[in-house]
Every structure is written in C-alpha cells, then in structure tokens.
mmCIF file of C-alpha atoms and ligand atoms in Angstrom:
data_model
loop_
_atom_site.group_PDB
_atom_site.id
_atom_site.type_symbol
_atom_site.label_atom_id
_atom_site.label_comp_id
_atom_site.label_asym_id
_atom_site.label_seq_id
_atom_site.Cartn_x
_atom_site.Cartn_y
_atom_site.Cartn_z
ATOM 1 C CA MET A 540 0.023 0.077 0.065
ATOM 2 C CA LEU A 541 1.393 3.431 -1.077
ATOM 3 C CA VAL A 542 -0.050 6.555 0.375
ATOM 4 C CA GLY A 543 0.527 10.176 -0.486
ATOM 5 C CA SER A 544 -0.395 13.680 0.783
ATOM 6 C CA HIS A 545 -1.136 13.245 4.401
ATOM 7 C CA HIS A 546 0.023 16.773 4.512
ATOM 8 C CA GLY A 547 -1.285 19.722 2.338
ATOM 9 C CA ARG A 548 1.988 21.199 1.240
ATOM 10 C CA GLU A 549 3.337 17.727 0.290
ATOM 11 C CA TRP A 550 1.286 17.136 -2.942
ATOM 12 C CA LEU A 551 4.549 16.200 -4.861
ATOM 13 C CA SER A 552 3.896 12.760 -3.300
ATOM 14 C CA SER A 553 0.477 12.550 -5.148
ATOM 15 C CA ILE A 554 2.079 13.468 -8.511
ATOM 16 C CA LEU A 555 4.692 10.741 -7.925
ATOM 17 C CA LEU A 556 2.046 8.045 -7.106
ATOM 18 C CA VAL A 557 -0.218 8.767 -9.958
ATOM 19 C CA ARG A 558 2.871 8.693 -12.323
ATOM 20 C CA MET A 559 3.962 5.409 -10.824
ATOM 21 C CA LEU A 560 0.488 3.882 -11.189
ATOM 22 C CA GLU A 561 0.344 5.081 -14.862
ATOM 23 C CA GLU A 562 3.823 3.592 -15.684
ATOM 24 C CA TYR A 563 3.294 0.252 -13.938
ATOM 25 C CA ALA A 564 -0.114 -0.184 -15.526
ATOM 26 C CA ALA A 565 1.286 0.667 -19.066
ATOM 27 C CA ALA A 566 4.285 -1.843 -18.526
ATOM 28 C CA TYR A 567 1.984 -4.513 -17.445
ATOM 29 C CA ARG A 568 -0.464 -4.029 -20.377
ATOM 30 C CA ALA A 569 2.523 -4.068 -22.805
ATOM 31 C CA GLY A 570 4.031 -7.097 -21.144
ATOM 32 C CA LYS A 571 7.213 -5.372 -20.424
ATOM 33 C CA PRO A 572 9.348 -5.104 -17.319
ATOM 34 C CA VAL A 573 9.689 -2.041 -15.003
ATOM 35 C CA GLY A 574 13.511 -1.745 -14.799
ATOM 36 C CA GLU A 575 14.787 -5.184 -14.232
ATOM 37 C CA TYR A 576 11.522 -6.193 -12.455
ATOM 38 C CA PRO A 577 8.916 -8.332 -14.448
ATOM 39 C CA SER A 578 5.487 -6.601 -14.441
ATOM 40 C CA GLU A 579 3.815 -10.112 -14.379
ATOM 41 C CA SER A 580 4.565 -10.124 -10.608
ATOM 42 C CA LEU A 581 1.451 -7.870 -10.441
ATOM 43 C CA ASP A 582 -0.579 -11.074 -11.189
ATOM 44 C CA GLU A 583 0.412 -12.265 -7.654
ATOM 45 C CA VAL A 584 0.882 -9.015 -5.620
ATOM 46 C CA SER A 585 -1.472 -5.965 -5.896
ATOM 47 C CA ILE A 586 -0.345 -2.444 -5.224
ATOM 48 C CA TRP A 587 -2.948 -0.300 -3.577
ATOM 49 C CA PHE A 588 -2.448 3.429 -4.523
ATOM 50 C CA ILE A 589 -3.889 6.224 -2.292
ATOM 51 C CA PRO A 590 -2.390 9.235 -3.949
ATOM 52 C CA MET A 591 -3.961 11.920 -1.814
ATOM 53 C CA LEU A 592 -5.306 11.408 1.719
ATOM 54 C CA ASN A 593 -5.741 15.172 2.402
ATOM 55 C CA PRO A 594 -7.452 16.723 -0.757
ATOM 56 C CA ASP A 595 -8.863 19.560 1.414
ATOM 57 C CA GLY A 596 -5.437 20.441 2.835
ATOM 58 C CA VAL A 597 -3.878 20.286 -0.666
ATOM 59 C CA SER A 598 -6.563 22.731 -2.088
ATOM 60 C CA ILE A 599 -6.096 25.224 0.804
ATOM 61 C CA GLN A 600 -2.275 25.036 0.476
ATOM 62 C CA GLN A 601 -2.695 25.886 -3.263
ATOM 63 C CA GLY A 602 -4.943 28.959 -2.273
ATOM 64 C CA ASP A 603 -8.110 27.414 -3.521
ATOM 65 C CA LEU A 604 -10.801 27.890 -0.864
ATOM 66 C CA SER A 605 -13.726 27.471 -3.423
ATOM 67 C CA ASN A 606 -14.936 24.254 -1.860
ATOM 68 C CA LEU A 607 -15.395 25.874 1.545
ATOM 69 C CA ASN A 608 -18.402 27.686 2.802
ATOM 70 C CA VAL A 609 -18.176 31.226 4.347
ATOM 71 C CA LEU A 610 -17.803 29.990 7.838
ATOM 72 C CA GLU A 611 -15.127 27.431 6.891
ATOM 73 C CA LYS A 612 -13.339 30.081 4.998
ATOM 74 C CA ALA A 613 -13.304 32.336 8.038
ATOM 75 C CA ALA A 614 -12.058 29.342 10.185
ATOM 76 C CA VAL A 615 -9.179 28.429 7.851
ATOM 77 C CA TRP A 616 -8.212 32.146 7.687
ATOM 78 C CA LYS A 617 -8.022 32.211 11.392
ATOM 79 C CA MET A 618 -6.104 29.002 11.695
ATOM 80 C CA ASN A 619 -3.570 30.383 9.231
ATOM 81 C CA ARG A 620 -3.073 33.225 11.723
ATOM 82 C CA TYR A 621 -4.651 35.684 9.321
ATOM 83 C CA SER A 622 -1.763 35.188 6.885
ATOM 84 C CA ARG A 623 -2.254 34.915 3.046
ATOM 85 C CA ASN A 624 0.726 32.546 2.979
ATOM 86 C CA TRP A 625 -1.289 29.403 2.242
ATOM 87 C CA SER A 626 1.712 27.595 0.906
ATOM 88 C CA ARG A 627 2.645 26.577 4.410
ATOM 89 C CA TRP A 628 -0.644 24.773 5.105
ATOM 90 C CA LYS A 629 -0.001 21.220 6.233
ATOM 91 C CA ALA A 630 -3.263 20.202 8.212
ATOM 92 C CA ASN A 631 -6.745 19.199 6.817
ATOM 93 C CA ALA A 632 -9.444 21.751 6.421
ATOM 94 C CA LYS A 633 -10.249 21.415 10.155
ATOM 95 C CA GLY A 634 -6.721 22.331 11.284
ATOM 96 C CA ILE A 635 -5.760 18.805 12.322
ATOM 97 C CA ASP A 636 -2.342 17.318 11.321
ATOM 98 C CA LEU A 637 -3.230 13.994 9.784
ATOM 99 C CA ASN A 638 -0.002 12.224 10.611
ATOM 100 C CA ARG A 639 -0.271 12.919 14.305
ATOM 101 C CA GLN A 640 -3.569 11.190 14.561
ATOM 102 C CA TYR A 641 -2.837 7.396 14.678
ATOM 103 C CA PRO A 642 -3.093 5.409 17.948
ATOM 104 C CA ALA A 643 0.526 4.565 18.228
ATOM 105 C CA GLY A 644 2.283 6.730 20.813
ATOM 106 C CA TRP A 645 -0.372 9.408 20.317
ATOM 107 C CA LYS A 646 -0.398 10.447 24.077
ATOM 108 C CA GLU A 647 3.302 10.972 24.105
ATOM 109 C CA VAL A 648 3.414 13.294 21.225
ATOM 110 C CA MET A 649 4.336 16.726 22.476
ATOM 111 C CA SER A 650 3.190 19.829 20.570
ATOM 112 C CA HIS A 651 2.612 23.339 21.752
ATOM 113 C CA GLU A 652 -0.394 23.526 19.384
ATOM 114 C CA THR A 653 -3.402 23.035 21.616
ATOM 115 C CA LYS A 654 -6.109 24.057 19.067
ATOM 116 C CA PRO A 655 -6.691 23.597 15.356
ATOM 117 C CA THR A 656 -4.154 25.347 13.229
ATOM 118 C CA TYR A 657 -2.221 25.044 9.855
ATOM 119 C CA GLN A 658 0.230 22.573 11.169
ATOM 120 C CA PHE A 659 1.222 20.215 14.003
ATOM 121 C CA TYR A 660 -2.104 20.064 15.902
ATOM 122 C CA LYS A 661 -2.494 16.451 16.895
ATOM 123 C CA GLY A 662 -6.242 16.518 17.607
ATOM 124 C CA GLY A 663 -8.173 16.080 20.921
ATOM 125 C CA GLN A 664 -7.964 12.412 20.482
ATOM 126 C CA PRO A 665 -6.626 9.884 18.057
ATOM 127 C CA LEU A 666 -8.727 9.086 14.934
ATOM 128 C CA GLU A 667 -10.612 12.371 15.268
ATOM 129 C CA ALA A 668 -10.111 13.113 11.536
ATOM 130 C CA ALA A 669 -12.327 11.296 9.232
ATOM 131 C CA GLU A 670 -9.453 10.878 6.583
ATOM 132 C CA VAL A 671 -7.378 9.084 9.180
ATOM 133 C CA LYS A 672 -10.293 6.759 10.331
ATOM 134 C CA ALA A 673 -10.999 5.987 6.680
ATOM 135 C CA LEU A 674 -7.388 5.003 5.971
ATOM 136 C CA MET A 675 -7.087 2.918 9.124
ATOM 137 C CA ASP A 676 -10.341 0.988 8.310
ATOM 138 C CA PHE A 677 -9.208 0.525 4.728
ATOM 139 C CA THR A 678 -5.661 -0.610 5.871
ATOM 140 C CA LYS A 679 -7.416 -3.241 8.131
ATOM 141 C CA GLU A 680 -9.601 -4.379 5.236
ATOM 142 C CA ILE A 681 -6.634 -4.693 2.680
ATOM 143 C CA ASP A 682 -4.245 -6.150 5.211
ATOM 144 C CA PRO A 683 -1.196 -5.068 3.212
ATOM 145 C CA LEU A 684 2.227 -6.874 3.587
ATOM 146 C CA ILE A 685 4.122 -3.544 3.267
ATOM 147 C CA ALA A 686 2.903 0.006 3.772
ATOM 148 C CA VAL A 687 4.654 3.203 2.540
ATOM 149 C CA SER A 688 3.706 6.739 3.355
ATOM 150 C CA TYR A 689 5.201 9.421 1.073
ATOM 151 C CA HIS A 690 5.908 12.861 2.368
ATOM 152 C CA THR A 691 8.154 15.768 1.673
ATOM 153 C CA SER A 692 10.779 16.837 2.192
ATOM 154 C CA GLY A 693 14.387 15.883 3.106
ATOM 155 C CA ARG A 694 15.318 12.740 1.058
ATOM 156 C CA GLU A 695 15.066 10.569 4.158
ATOM 157 C CA ILE A 696 13.549 7.131 5.031
ATOM 158 C CA PHE A 697 11.898 6.456 8.380
ATOM 159 C CA TRP A 698 11.495 2.815 8.833
ATOM 160 C CA HIS A 699 11.757 2.160 12.592
ATOM 161 C CA TYR A 700 9.123 2.571 15.254
ATOM 162 C CA LYS A 701 9.178 -0.043 18.091
ATOM 163 C CA ASN A 702 9.827 -2.770 15.556
ATOM 164 C CA LYS A 703 10.143 -6.172 17.319
ATOM 165 C CA ARG A 704 13.518 -7.421 17.650
ATOM 166 C CA LYS A 705 12.809 -10.511 15.606
ATOM 167 C CA ASN A 706 11.718 -8.284 12.621
ATOM 168 C CA MET A 707 14.495 -5.851 12.761
ATOM 169 C CA ALA A 708 16.845 -7.397 10.183
ATOM 170 C CA ARG A 709 13.870 -7.930 7.691
ATOM 171 C CA ASP A 710 12.528 -4.400 7.992
ATOM 172 C CA TYR A 711 16.095 -2.853 7.922
ATOM 173 C CA GLY A 712 16.843 -4.918 4.872
ATOM 174 C CA ILE A 713 13.792 -3.554 2.908
ATOM 175 C CA ALA A 714 14.562 -0.023 4.084
ATOM 176 C CA LYS A 715 18.132 -0.469 2.854
ATOM 177 C CA LYS A 716 17.150 -1.506 -0.647
ATOM 178 C CA THR A 717 14.863 1.460 -0.780
ATOM 179 C CA ALA A 718 17.769 3.762 0.284
ATOM 180 C CA GLU A 719 19.962 2.111 -2.445
ATOM 181 C CA LEU A 720 17.391 2.852 -5.074
ATOM 182 C CA THR A 721 16.571 6.388 -4.078
ATOM 183 C CA GLY A 722 19.838 7.443 -2.753
ATOM 184 C CA TYR A 723 17.993 8.726 0.349
ATOM 185 C CA GLU A 724 19.371 8.535 3.848
ATOM 186 C CA LEU A 725 18.237 5.927 6.166
ATOM 187 C CA THR A 726 17.377 7.286 9.617
ATOM 188 C CA PHE A 727 19.070 5.752 12.561
ATOM 189 C CA PRO A 728 16.791 3.780 14.838
ATOM 190 C CA GLU A 729 15.937 5.863 17.781
ATOM 191 C CA LYS A 730 14.798 4.484 21.066
ATOM 192 C CA GLU A 731 12.445 7.350 21.733
ATOM 193 C CA ALA A 732 11.053 7.761 18.229
ATOM 194 C CA VAL A 733 8.080 10.090 18.053
ATOM 195 C CA GLY A 734 4.878 8.215 17.266
ATOM 196 C CA SER A 735 1.424 8.888 16.043
ATOM 197 C CA GLY A 736 2.113 8.702 12.342
ATOM 198 C CA PHE A 737 0.526 6.265 9.803
ATOM 199 C CA THR A 738 3.582 4.005 9.661
ATOM 200 C CA ASP A 739 4.247 4.072 13.293
ATOM 201 C CA TRP A 740 0.730 2.620 13.627
ATOM 202 C CA PHE A 741 1.180 0.156 10.765
ATOM 203 C CA ILE A 742 4.497 -1.253 12.026
ATOM 204 C CA THR A 743 3.196 -1.789 15.574
ATOM 205 C CA GLU A 744 -0.332 -3.019 14.597
ATOM 206 C CA PHE A 745 0.628 -5.359 11.843
ATOM 207 C CA ARG A 746 4.304 -6.173 12.810
ATOM 208 C CA ARG A 747 5.250 -5.641 9.119
ATOM 209 C CA PRO A 748 7.583 -3.277 7.257
ATOM 210 C CA GLY A 749 6.404 0.346 7.055
ATOM 211 C CA MET A 750 8.366 3.250 5.734
ATOM 212 C CA THR A 751 7.772 7.000 5.614
ATOM 213 C CA ILE A 752 9.710 8.308 2.709
ATOM 214 C CA GLU A 753 10.542 12.048 2.452
ATOM 215 C CA LEU A 754 10.812 13.292 -1.213
ATOM 216 C CA SER A 755 12.924 16.144 -2.478
ATOM 217 C CA TYR A 756 15.919 18.215 -0.926
ATOM 218 C CA LEU A 757 14.844 19.997 2.100
ATOM 219 C CA VAL A 758 12.609 22.883 1.791
ATOM 220 C CA ASP A 759 11.202 25.333 4.429
ATOM 221 C CA GLU A 760 7.533 25.378 5.544
ATOM 222 C CA THR A 761 6.189 25.082 1.968
ATOM 223 C CA ASN A 762 5.846 22.653 -0.997
ATOM 224 C CA PRO A 763 8.978 21.602 -2.992
ATOM 225 C CA PRO A 764 9.081 23.158 -6.354
ATOM 226 C CA LEU A 765 7.689 21.236 -9.280
ATOM 227 C CA THR A 766 11.007 21.486 -10.952
ATOM 228 C CA VAL A 767 12.384 18.803 -8.549
ATOM 229 C CA PHE A 768 9.831 16.297 -9.726
ATOM 230 C CA PRO A 769 11.986 14.699 -12.577
ATOM 231 C CA GLU A 770 14.715 13.998 -10.212
ATOM 232 C CA GLU A 771 12.449 12.539 -7.608
ATOM 233 C CA TRP A 772 10.622 10.366 -10.055
ATOM 234 C CA LYS A 773 13.932 8.959 -11.386
ATOM 235 C CA ARG A 774 14.888 8.177 -7.771
ATOM 236 C CA ASN A 775 11.573 6.472 -6.817
ATOM 237 C CA ARG A 776 10.408 4.949 -10.127
ATOM 238 C CA LEU A 777 11.346 1.329 -9.044
ATOM 239 C CA VAL A 778 10.327 1.530 -5.423
ATOM 240 C CA GLY A 779 6.776 0.165 -5.893
ATOM 241 C CA ILE A 780 7.687 -2.702 -8.155
ATOM 242 C CA MET A 781 10.823 -3.544 -5.984
ATOM 243 C CA LEU A 782 8.461 -3.785 -2.953
ATOM 244 C CA VAL A 783 6.074 -6.056 -4.911
ATOM 245 C CA LYS A 784 9.040 -8.547 -5.034
ATOM 246 C CA GLU A 785 9.839 -8.084 -1.325
ATOM 247 C CA ALA A 786 6.065 -8.539 -0.450
ATOM 248 C CA LYS A 787 6.049 -11.760 -2.400
ATOM 249 C CA GLN A 788 8.935 -13.077 -0.410
ATOM 250 C CA LEU A 789 7.300 -12.012 2.777
ATOM 251 C CA HIS A 790 4.160 -13.815 1.936
ATOM 252 C CA ASN A 791 6.010 -16.990 1.127
ATOM 253 C CA ASN A 792 8.157 -17.037 4.278
HETATM 254 ZN ZN1 ZN B 1769 4.393 15.118 5.781
#
C-alpha cells in the first residue's frame, strides 16, 4: 500500500504516485518489465495506491478555498493566523495534522499547538479526523504486507518505530534496498522515536515493514518546487515494483 499527501503542502507525493500507477499499468499491459522487475509479478501481488489522503489540505495550500463555505473560509483564515501565505498549510481543512492522529504513541506526542491550526495540531484524541479513520479502516480491510507513506521533504527514509527485535533485520533490509534505489538517507533507529504517524501505527499494529519516505531536498515550510519532480521520479520509479518482489517473499516465508 502506497499513500501520498497526508499533508497539504506535500502534494509532490501525489504526482509521484499517480505517475507510478500509470507507468506500472502501461508496462503490465505491454508485457514489459519495469526496470529489471517483471510486471507479471502484479498478477500475484497488488499495489494499492492512495495518492492523496488530504485533498482539502492540498486545495487550501494551493490557495483554492472555493470548496469551503463562508464559515469554513473564516475558520481556515483564522487557523492560518490571518496570513495569506497558504503555501505553508499542512493540516486538513479542520486544522488537524493527519500524521499525528494514529493510535501509536499518540499520547506521548508533544506539541505546543493545543487547538486547530495550519500545522502540528494532533487533535483532541486519535482518529478524530475522518481521513485518518478511513485510511485505518481501509488498511485493516486490505491487510497489506508492506505500507509506505510518501511525504516531503528531506530525502530521508524512516522505517523504525518499536519494531520487534525479531523483525529488525527484515525491516532494515527492505529499508536499505529502498535507500539504495533512491539515494536517500536511512534514519538511525531511535529508542524514543516520536509516534502517532501512519507507519508508526502500521509497524506496531501489523508487525510488518512500514516506511515513511521524504521526497525532495529539504525545503522550508512550503511545498518543494515542481522542478524537482523529474529527479524525484527517477529516484523512486522502481520503489513500488521492488516492494512487490519483497512482499512476495514476505508472503512465502
Ligand atoms: Zn508530511
């Protein structure tokens, strides 16, 4: 399962996932491999693409408030601290940070944001946001072997959150292969890793490999520029199909 745009300003991840879906589907239809990976593996392993978990946040970040009624417009204006700088918007339209909402270490997450705002507010309780509840229910239904959540920015891969000792080598191995393909940095396992993200929840709930992949060189509180897309696509083109192979091995073991 590959998920994009938990965060409004991170829509580069949605473009990446749609491009991946198109390319893999075309290769499959033509009977051609993707890189060195045979596309017939897709007969045995499915990829579930969820390109944009937070469409409201993405629209707001792009300065498009046309889907909001007058009260909602007033609310997001206030949550953006009366700034016209929409490009920093990270939350959903209700001012909740969707990747601080999952029931894995939620209580421990520290934030000085105590009410809805454009970033970092974790909500009054886990699963308060409908988007998060929907993704959690869907993940349980699909029961994926591997889950990846694409974000921006920093060219970094987070793969570790309270992984069981017996799964450590397996999960590290998959993360390392992803790092080799993308040229991104692997984060060092931290004992006190901050939780409440989608993959934190996936790793602890399913005891299977989950990765949060940060696309693009580091940018400040905004979206990476579209000009970085060709480079990020080149680095990530094979990630999905490589994980198909890994998932097959997980299933057979
Ligand atoms: Zn993010």
